[in-house]
Tab-separated table of C-alpha atoms in Angstrom:
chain	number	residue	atom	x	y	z
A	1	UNK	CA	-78.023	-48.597	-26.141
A	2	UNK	CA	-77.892	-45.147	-24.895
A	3	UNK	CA	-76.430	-43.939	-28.034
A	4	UNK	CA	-78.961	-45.841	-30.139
A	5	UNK	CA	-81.798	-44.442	-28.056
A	6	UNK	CA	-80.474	-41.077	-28.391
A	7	UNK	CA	-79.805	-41.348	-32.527
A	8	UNK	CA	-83.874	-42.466	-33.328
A	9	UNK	CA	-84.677	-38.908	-32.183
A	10	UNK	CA	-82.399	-37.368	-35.130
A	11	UNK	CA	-83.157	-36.140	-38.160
A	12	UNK	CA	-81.244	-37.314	-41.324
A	13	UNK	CA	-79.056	-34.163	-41.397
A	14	UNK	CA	-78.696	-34.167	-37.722
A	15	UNK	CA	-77.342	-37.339	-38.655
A	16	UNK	CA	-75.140	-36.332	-41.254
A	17	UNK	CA	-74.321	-33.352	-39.393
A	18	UNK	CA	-73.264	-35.692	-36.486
A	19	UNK	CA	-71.412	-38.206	-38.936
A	20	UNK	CA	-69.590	-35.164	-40.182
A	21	UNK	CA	-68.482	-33.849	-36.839
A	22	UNK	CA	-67.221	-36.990	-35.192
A	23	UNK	CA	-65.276	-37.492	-38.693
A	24	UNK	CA	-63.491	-34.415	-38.350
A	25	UNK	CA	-62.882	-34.785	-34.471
A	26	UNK	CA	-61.556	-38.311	-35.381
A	27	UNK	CA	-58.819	-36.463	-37.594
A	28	UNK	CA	-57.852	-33.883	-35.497
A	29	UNK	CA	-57.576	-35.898	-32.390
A	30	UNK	CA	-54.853	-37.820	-34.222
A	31	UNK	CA	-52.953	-35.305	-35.415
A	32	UNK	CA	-52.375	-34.298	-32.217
A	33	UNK	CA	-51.672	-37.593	-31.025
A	34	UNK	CA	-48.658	-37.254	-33.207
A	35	UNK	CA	-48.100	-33.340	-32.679
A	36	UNK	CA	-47.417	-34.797	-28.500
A	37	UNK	CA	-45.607	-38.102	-29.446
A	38	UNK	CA	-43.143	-36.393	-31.326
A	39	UNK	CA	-42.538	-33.697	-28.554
A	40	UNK	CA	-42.237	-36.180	-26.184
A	41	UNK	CA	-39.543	-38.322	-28.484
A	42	UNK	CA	-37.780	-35.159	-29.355
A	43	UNK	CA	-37.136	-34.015	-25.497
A	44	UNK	CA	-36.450	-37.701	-24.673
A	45	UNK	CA	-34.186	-38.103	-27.711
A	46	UNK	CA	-32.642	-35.297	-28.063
A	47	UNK	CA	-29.252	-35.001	-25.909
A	48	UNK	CA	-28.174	-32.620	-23.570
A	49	UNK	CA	-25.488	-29.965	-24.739
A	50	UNK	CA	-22.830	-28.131	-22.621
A	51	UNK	CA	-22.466	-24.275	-23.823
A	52	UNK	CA	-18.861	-24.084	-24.209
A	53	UNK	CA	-19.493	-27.161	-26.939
A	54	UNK	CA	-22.736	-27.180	-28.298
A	55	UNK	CA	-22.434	-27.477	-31.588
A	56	UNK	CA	-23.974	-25.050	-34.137
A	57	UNK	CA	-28.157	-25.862	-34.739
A	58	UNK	CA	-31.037	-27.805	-32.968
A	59	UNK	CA	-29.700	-28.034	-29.566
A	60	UNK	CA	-30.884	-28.646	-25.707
A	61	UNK	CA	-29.682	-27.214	-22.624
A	62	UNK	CA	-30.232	-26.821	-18.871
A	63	UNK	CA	-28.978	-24.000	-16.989
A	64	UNK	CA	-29.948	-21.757	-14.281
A	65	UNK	CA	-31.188	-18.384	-14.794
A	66	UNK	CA	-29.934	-14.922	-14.748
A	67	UNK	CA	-30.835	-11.994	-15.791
A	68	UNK	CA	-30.328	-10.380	-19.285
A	69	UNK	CA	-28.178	-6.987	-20.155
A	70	UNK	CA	-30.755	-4.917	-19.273
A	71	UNK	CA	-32.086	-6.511	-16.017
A	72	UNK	CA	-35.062	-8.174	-14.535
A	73	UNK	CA	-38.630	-7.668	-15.939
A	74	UNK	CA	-41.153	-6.285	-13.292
A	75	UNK	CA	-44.730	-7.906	-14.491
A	76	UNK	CA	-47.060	-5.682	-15.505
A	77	UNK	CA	-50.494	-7.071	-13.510
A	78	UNK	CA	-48.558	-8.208	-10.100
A	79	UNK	CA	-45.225	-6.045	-9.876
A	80	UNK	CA	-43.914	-9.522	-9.568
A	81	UNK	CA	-40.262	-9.602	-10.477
A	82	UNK	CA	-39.223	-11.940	-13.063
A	83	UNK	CA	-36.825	-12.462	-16.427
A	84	UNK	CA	-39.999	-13.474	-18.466
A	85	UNK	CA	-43.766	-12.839	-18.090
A	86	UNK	CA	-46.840	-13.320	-19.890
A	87	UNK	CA	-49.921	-12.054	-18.860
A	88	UNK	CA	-53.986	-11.973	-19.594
A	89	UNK	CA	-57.100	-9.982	-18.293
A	90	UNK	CA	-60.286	-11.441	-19.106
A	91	UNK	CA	-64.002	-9.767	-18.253
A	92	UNK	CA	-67.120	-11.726	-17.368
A	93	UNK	CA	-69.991	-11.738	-19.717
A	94	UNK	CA	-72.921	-12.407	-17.858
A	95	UNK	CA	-76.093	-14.257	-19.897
A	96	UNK	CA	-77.434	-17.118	-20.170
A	97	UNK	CA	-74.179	-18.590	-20.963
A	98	UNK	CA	-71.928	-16.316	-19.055
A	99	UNK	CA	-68.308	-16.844	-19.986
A	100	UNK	CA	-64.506	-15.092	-19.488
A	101	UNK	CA	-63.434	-12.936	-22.668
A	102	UNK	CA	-60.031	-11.956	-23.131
A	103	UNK	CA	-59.781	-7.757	-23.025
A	104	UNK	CA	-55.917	-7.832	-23.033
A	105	UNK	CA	-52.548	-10.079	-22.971
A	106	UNK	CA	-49.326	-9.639	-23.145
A	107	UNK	CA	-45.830	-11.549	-23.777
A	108	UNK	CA	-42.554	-9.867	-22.384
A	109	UNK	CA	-39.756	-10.522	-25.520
A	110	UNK	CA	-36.540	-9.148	-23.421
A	111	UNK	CA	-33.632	-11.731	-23.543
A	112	UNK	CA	-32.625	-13.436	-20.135
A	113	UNK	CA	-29.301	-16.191	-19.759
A	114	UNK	CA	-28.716	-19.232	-19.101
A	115	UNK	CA	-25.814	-20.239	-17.247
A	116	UNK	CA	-25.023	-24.479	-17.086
A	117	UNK	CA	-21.550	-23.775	-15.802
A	118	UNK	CA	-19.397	-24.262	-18.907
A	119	UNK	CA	-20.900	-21.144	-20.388
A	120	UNK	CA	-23.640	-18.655	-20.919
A	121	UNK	CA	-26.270	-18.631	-23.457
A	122	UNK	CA	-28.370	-15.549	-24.333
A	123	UNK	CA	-32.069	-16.932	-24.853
A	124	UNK	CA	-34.746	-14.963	-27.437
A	125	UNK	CA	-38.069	-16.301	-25.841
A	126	UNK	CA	-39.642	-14.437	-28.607
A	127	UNK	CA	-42.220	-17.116	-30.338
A	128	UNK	CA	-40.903	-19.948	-27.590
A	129	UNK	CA	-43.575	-22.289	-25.948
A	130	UNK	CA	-43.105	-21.164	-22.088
A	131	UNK	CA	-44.278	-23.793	-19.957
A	132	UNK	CA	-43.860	-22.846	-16.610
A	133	UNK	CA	-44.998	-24.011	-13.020
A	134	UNK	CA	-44.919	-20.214	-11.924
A	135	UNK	CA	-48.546	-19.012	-12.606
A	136	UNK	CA	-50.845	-16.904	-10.821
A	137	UNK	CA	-54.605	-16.917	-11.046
A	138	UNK	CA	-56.856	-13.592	-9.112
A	139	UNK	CA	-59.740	-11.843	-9.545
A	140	UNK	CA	-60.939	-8.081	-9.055
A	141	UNK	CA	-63.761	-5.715	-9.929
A	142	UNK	CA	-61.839	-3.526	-11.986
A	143	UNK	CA	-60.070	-3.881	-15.425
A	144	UNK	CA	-56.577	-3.278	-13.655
A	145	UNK	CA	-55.693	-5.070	-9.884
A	146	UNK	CA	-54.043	-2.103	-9.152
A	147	UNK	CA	-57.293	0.621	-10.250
A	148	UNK	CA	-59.207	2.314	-7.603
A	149	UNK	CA	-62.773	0.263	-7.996
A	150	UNK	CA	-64.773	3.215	-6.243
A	151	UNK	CA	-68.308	2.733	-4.904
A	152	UNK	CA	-69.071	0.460	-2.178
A	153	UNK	CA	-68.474	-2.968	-1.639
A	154	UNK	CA	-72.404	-4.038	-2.038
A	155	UNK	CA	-72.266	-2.137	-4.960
A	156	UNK	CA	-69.535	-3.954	-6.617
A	157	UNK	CA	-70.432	-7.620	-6.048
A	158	UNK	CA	-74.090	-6.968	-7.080
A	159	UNK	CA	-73.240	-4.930	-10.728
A	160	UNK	CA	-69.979	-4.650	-11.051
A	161	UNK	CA	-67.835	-6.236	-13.332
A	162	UNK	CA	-66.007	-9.291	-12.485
A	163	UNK	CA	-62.312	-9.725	-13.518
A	164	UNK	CA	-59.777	-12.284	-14.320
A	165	UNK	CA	-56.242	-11.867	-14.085
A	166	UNK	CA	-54.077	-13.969	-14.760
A	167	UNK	CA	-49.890	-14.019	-15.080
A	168	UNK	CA	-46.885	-16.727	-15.676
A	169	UNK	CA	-43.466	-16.168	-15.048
A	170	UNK	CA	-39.638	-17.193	-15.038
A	171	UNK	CA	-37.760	-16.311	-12.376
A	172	UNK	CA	-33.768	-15.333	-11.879
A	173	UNK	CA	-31.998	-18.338	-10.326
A	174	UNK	CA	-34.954	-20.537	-11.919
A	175	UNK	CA	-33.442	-24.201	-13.288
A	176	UNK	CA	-34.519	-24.061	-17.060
A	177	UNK	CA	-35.043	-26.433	-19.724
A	178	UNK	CA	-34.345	-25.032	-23.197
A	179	UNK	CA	-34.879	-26.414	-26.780
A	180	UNK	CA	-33.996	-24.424	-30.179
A	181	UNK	CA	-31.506	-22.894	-31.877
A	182	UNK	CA	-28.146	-22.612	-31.116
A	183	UNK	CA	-26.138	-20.000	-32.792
A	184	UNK	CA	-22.254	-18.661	-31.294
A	185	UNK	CA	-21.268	-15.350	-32.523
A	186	UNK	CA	-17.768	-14.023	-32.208
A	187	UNK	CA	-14.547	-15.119	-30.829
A	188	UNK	CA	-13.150	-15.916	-34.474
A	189	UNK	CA	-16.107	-17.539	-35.851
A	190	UNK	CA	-17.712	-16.714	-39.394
A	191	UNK	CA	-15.449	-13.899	-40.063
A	192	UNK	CA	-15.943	-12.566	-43.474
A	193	UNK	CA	-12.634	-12.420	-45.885
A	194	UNK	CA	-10.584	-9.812	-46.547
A	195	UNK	CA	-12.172	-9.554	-50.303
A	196	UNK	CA	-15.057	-9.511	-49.047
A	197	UNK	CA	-14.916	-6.754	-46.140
A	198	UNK	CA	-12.620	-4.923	-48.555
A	199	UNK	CA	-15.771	-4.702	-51.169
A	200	UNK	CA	-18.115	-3.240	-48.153
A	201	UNK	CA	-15.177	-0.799	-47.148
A	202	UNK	CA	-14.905	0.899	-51.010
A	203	UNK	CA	-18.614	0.800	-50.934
A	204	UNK	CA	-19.063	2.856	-48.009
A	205	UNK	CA	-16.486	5.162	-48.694
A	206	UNK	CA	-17.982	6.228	-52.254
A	207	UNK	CA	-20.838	7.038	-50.580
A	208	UNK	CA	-18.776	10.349	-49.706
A	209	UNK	CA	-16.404	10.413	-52.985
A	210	UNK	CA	-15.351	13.971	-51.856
A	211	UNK	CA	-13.412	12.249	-48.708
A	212	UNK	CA	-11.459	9.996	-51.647
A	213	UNK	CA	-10.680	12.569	-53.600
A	214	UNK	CA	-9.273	14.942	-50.868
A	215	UNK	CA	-7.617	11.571	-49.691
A	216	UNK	CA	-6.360	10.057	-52.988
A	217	UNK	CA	-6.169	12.671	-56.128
A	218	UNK	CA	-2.652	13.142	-55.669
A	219	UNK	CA	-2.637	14.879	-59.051
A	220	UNK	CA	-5.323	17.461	-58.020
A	221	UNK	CA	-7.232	17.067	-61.391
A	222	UNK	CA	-10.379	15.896	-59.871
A	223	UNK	CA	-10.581	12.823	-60.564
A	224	UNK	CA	-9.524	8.911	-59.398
A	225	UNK	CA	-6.901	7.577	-62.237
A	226	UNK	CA	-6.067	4.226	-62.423
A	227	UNK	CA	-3.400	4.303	-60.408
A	228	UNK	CA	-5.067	6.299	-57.611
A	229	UNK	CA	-7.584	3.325	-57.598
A	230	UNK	CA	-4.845	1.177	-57.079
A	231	UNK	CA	-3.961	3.046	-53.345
A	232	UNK	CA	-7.392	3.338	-52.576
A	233	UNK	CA	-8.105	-0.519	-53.118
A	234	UNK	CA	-4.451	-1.207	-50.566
A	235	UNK	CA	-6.142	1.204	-48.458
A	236	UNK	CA	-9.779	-0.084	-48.300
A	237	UNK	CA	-7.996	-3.908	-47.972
A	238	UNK	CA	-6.093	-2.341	-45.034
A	239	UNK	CA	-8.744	-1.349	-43.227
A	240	UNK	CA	-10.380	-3.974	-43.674
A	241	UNK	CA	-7.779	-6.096	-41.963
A	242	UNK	CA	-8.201	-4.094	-39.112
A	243	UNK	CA	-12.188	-4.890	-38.788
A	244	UNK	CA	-11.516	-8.292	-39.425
A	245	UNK	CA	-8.596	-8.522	-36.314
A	246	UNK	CA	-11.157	-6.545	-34.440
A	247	UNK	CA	-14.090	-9.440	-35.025
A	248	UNK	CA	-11.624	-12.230	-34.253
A	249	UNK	CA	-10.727	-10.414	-30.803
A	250	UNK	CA	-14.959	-9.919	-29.920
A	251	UNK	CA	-15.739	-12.423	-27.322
A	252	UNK	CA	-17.655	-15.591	-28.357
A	253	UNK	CA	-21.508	-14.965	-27.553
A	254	UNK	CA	-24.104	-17.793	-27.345
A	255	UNK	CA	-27.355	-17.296	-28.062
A	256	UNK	CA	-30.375	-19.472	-28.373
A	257	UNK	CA	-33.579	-18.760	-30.401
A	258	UNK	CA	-36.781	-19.820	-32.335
A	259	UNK	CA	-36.431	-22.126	-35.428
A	260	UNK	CA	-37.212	-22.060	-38.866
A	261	UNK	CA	-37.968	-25.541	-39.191
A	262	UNK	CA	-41.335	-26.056	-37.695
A	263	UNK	CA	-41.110	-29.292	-36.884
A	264	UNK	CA	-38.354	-28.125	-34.482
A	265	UNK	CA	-40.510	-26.439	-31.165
A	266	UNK	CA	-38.790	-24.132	-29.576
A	267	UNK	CA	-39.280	-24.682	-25.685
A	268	UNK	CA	-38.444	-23.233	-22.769
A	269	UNK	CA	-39.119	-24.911	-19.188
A	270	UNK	CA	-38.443	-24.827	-15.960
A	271	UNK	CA	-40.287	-27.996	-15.302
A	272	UNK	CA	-37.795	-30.845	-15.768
A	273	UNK	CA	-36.865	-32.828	-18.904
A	274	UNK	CA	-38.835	-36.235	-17.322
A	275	UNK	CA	-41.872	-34.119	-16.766
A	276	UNK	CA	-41.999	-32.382	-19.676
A	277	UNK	CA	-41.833	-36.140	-21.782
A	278	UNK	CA	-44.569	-37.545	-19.393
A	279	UNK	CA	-46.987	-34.430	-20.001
A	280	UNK	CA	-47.050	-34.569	-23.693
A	281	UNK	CA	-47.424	-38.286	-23.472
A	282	UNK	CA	-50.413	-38.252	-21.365
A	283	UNK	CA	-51.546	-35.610	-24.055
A	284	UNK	CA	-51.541	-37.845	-26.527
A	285	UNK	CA	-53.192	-40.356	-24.731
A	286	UNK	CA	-55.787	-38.246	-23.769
A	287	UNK	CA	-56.182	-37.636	-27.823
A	288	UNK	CA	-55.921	-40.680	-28.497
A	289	UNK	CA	-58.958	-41.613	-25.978
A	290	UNK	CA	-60.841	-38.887	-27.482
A	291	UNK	CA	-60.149	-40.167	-30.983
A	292	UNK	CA	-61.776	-43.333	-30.029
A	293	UNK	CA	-65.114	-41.696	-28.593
A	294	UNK	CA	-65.265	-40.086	-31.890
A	295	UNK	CA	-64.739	-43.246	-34.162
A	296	UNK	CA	-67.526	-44.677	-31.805
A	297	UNK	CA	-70.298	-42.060	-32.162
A	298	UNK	CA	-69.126	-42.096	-36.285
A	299	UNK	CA	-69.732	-45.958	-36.294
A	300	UNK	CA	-72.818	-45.830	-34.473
A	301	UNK	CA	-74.346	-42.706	-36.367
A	302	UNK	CA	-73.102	-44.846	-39.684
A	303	UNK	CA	-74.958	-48.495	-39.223
């Protein structure tokens, strides 16, 4: 009745306009009723890998958190320590519809660990969805927390601008949830053949042909004959025997990154795996909901 009420004071092409609207709302809302329900399947499905024998692709693994090669991250807004940090500053816009715009953000892209006790994994958060129950929400009068603001006080809360800082984080020791790609590198694995590291070998050294020929013209005249190709060929396949004993004897390294295949999220967690399944399911209920306030208003702007 409300909505009736509401529709006789429309024009046609608010109407239309309307029609159009909850249409396209309609269509969204259920594509991401899907986008959710097949996270949700995909962390519920999906099972749980040990390092030491994940196998090679679309994996999932839970470990606790250490830091990377190069250390911990120190955030850039809080001095918070931390293995992964994003961060946002946003300035208030005063008017008649005042509102928080976004002035500056950052995502930190240095690899941290994982550690599940059968191995450790490197993790790439570059182009991961972090969702993470460490977050930290403050406000200030100046575009940095850590500025000097200057002025007085009465000054500052009657003109001054009003900021909005906020940071998430991952911390060392944190229990993480991790989907994507699982790659090992090392210890024996991929190693090129002989022919084939032989070819790069030859290449690089005729990129300085003087070396070969002070190596190899036996004859003095200059040149590489035939049979001078012949020792530089055993020589280039002996070296490259030696790079490819020195890639079997690397350690194995694990490493876990983003994924070409879109359909594949890449997501990192410390919020666990039962969680993370109930909070995209209750966002695609909450689409769905929405979907049906849309088909409602499109039905009742239609008749």
């Amino acid at each position: 009745m409300i909505v009736t009420q509401w529709k006789s004071g429309l024009t046609n092409d608010e109407v239309l306009l309307g029609l159009i609207i909850s249409i396209i709302g309609t269509l969204i809302l259920f594509g991401l009723i899907f986008y959710y329900l097949k996270r949700a399947r995909l962390i519920e499905d999906t099972p749980t890998s040990r390092i030491r024998s994940a196998a090679q692709g679309y994996v999932e693994l839970i470990g606790g958190v250490s830091a990377g090669e190069t250390g911990t991250l120190t955030a850039p807004l809080s001095e918070t320590s931390c293995v992964w940090f994003d961060y946002k500053i946003e300035r208030y816009k005063r008017g008649n519809h005042g509102n928080w715009h976004t002035i500056e953000k950052g995502t930190s892209e240095q690899w941290f660990q994982i550690d599940d006790r059968t191995g450790v994994c490197a993790i790439d958060p570059q182009g991961a969805n972090v969702i993470t129950e460490h977050k930290r929400v403050w406000h200030g009068n100046t575009e940095r927390p850590n500025q000097p603001d200057g002025g007085s006080k009465f000054l500052r809360v009657l003109g001054g601008r009003r900021y909005r800082y906020t940071e998430r984080f991952i911390y060392i020791h944190d229990v993480i949830y991790a989907l994507g790609s699982f790659q090992s590198i090392g210890g024996g694995r991929n190693i090129p053949s002989n022919h084939s590291v032989t070819g790069n070998v030859i290449r690089e050294w005729k990129e300085n042909y003087d070396l070969i020929l002070k190596r190899f013209d036996t004859d003095g005249n200059g040149e590489i004959d035939m049979d001078e190709w012949e020792k530089v060929r055993e020589a280039a396949s002996q070296e490259a025997e030696n790079r490819r004993t020195d890639l079997a004897a690397a350690p194995t390294v694990h490493l876990l990154t983003n994924t070409p295949n879109k359909r594949r999220p890449f997501i990192i967690s410390n919020r666990s795996q039962k969680i993370l399944a109930k909070r995209f399911r209750i966002y695609a209920t909450t689409a769905f909901a929405g979907s049906l306030v849309c088909i409602y208003f499109a039905i009742t702007l239609a008749i």
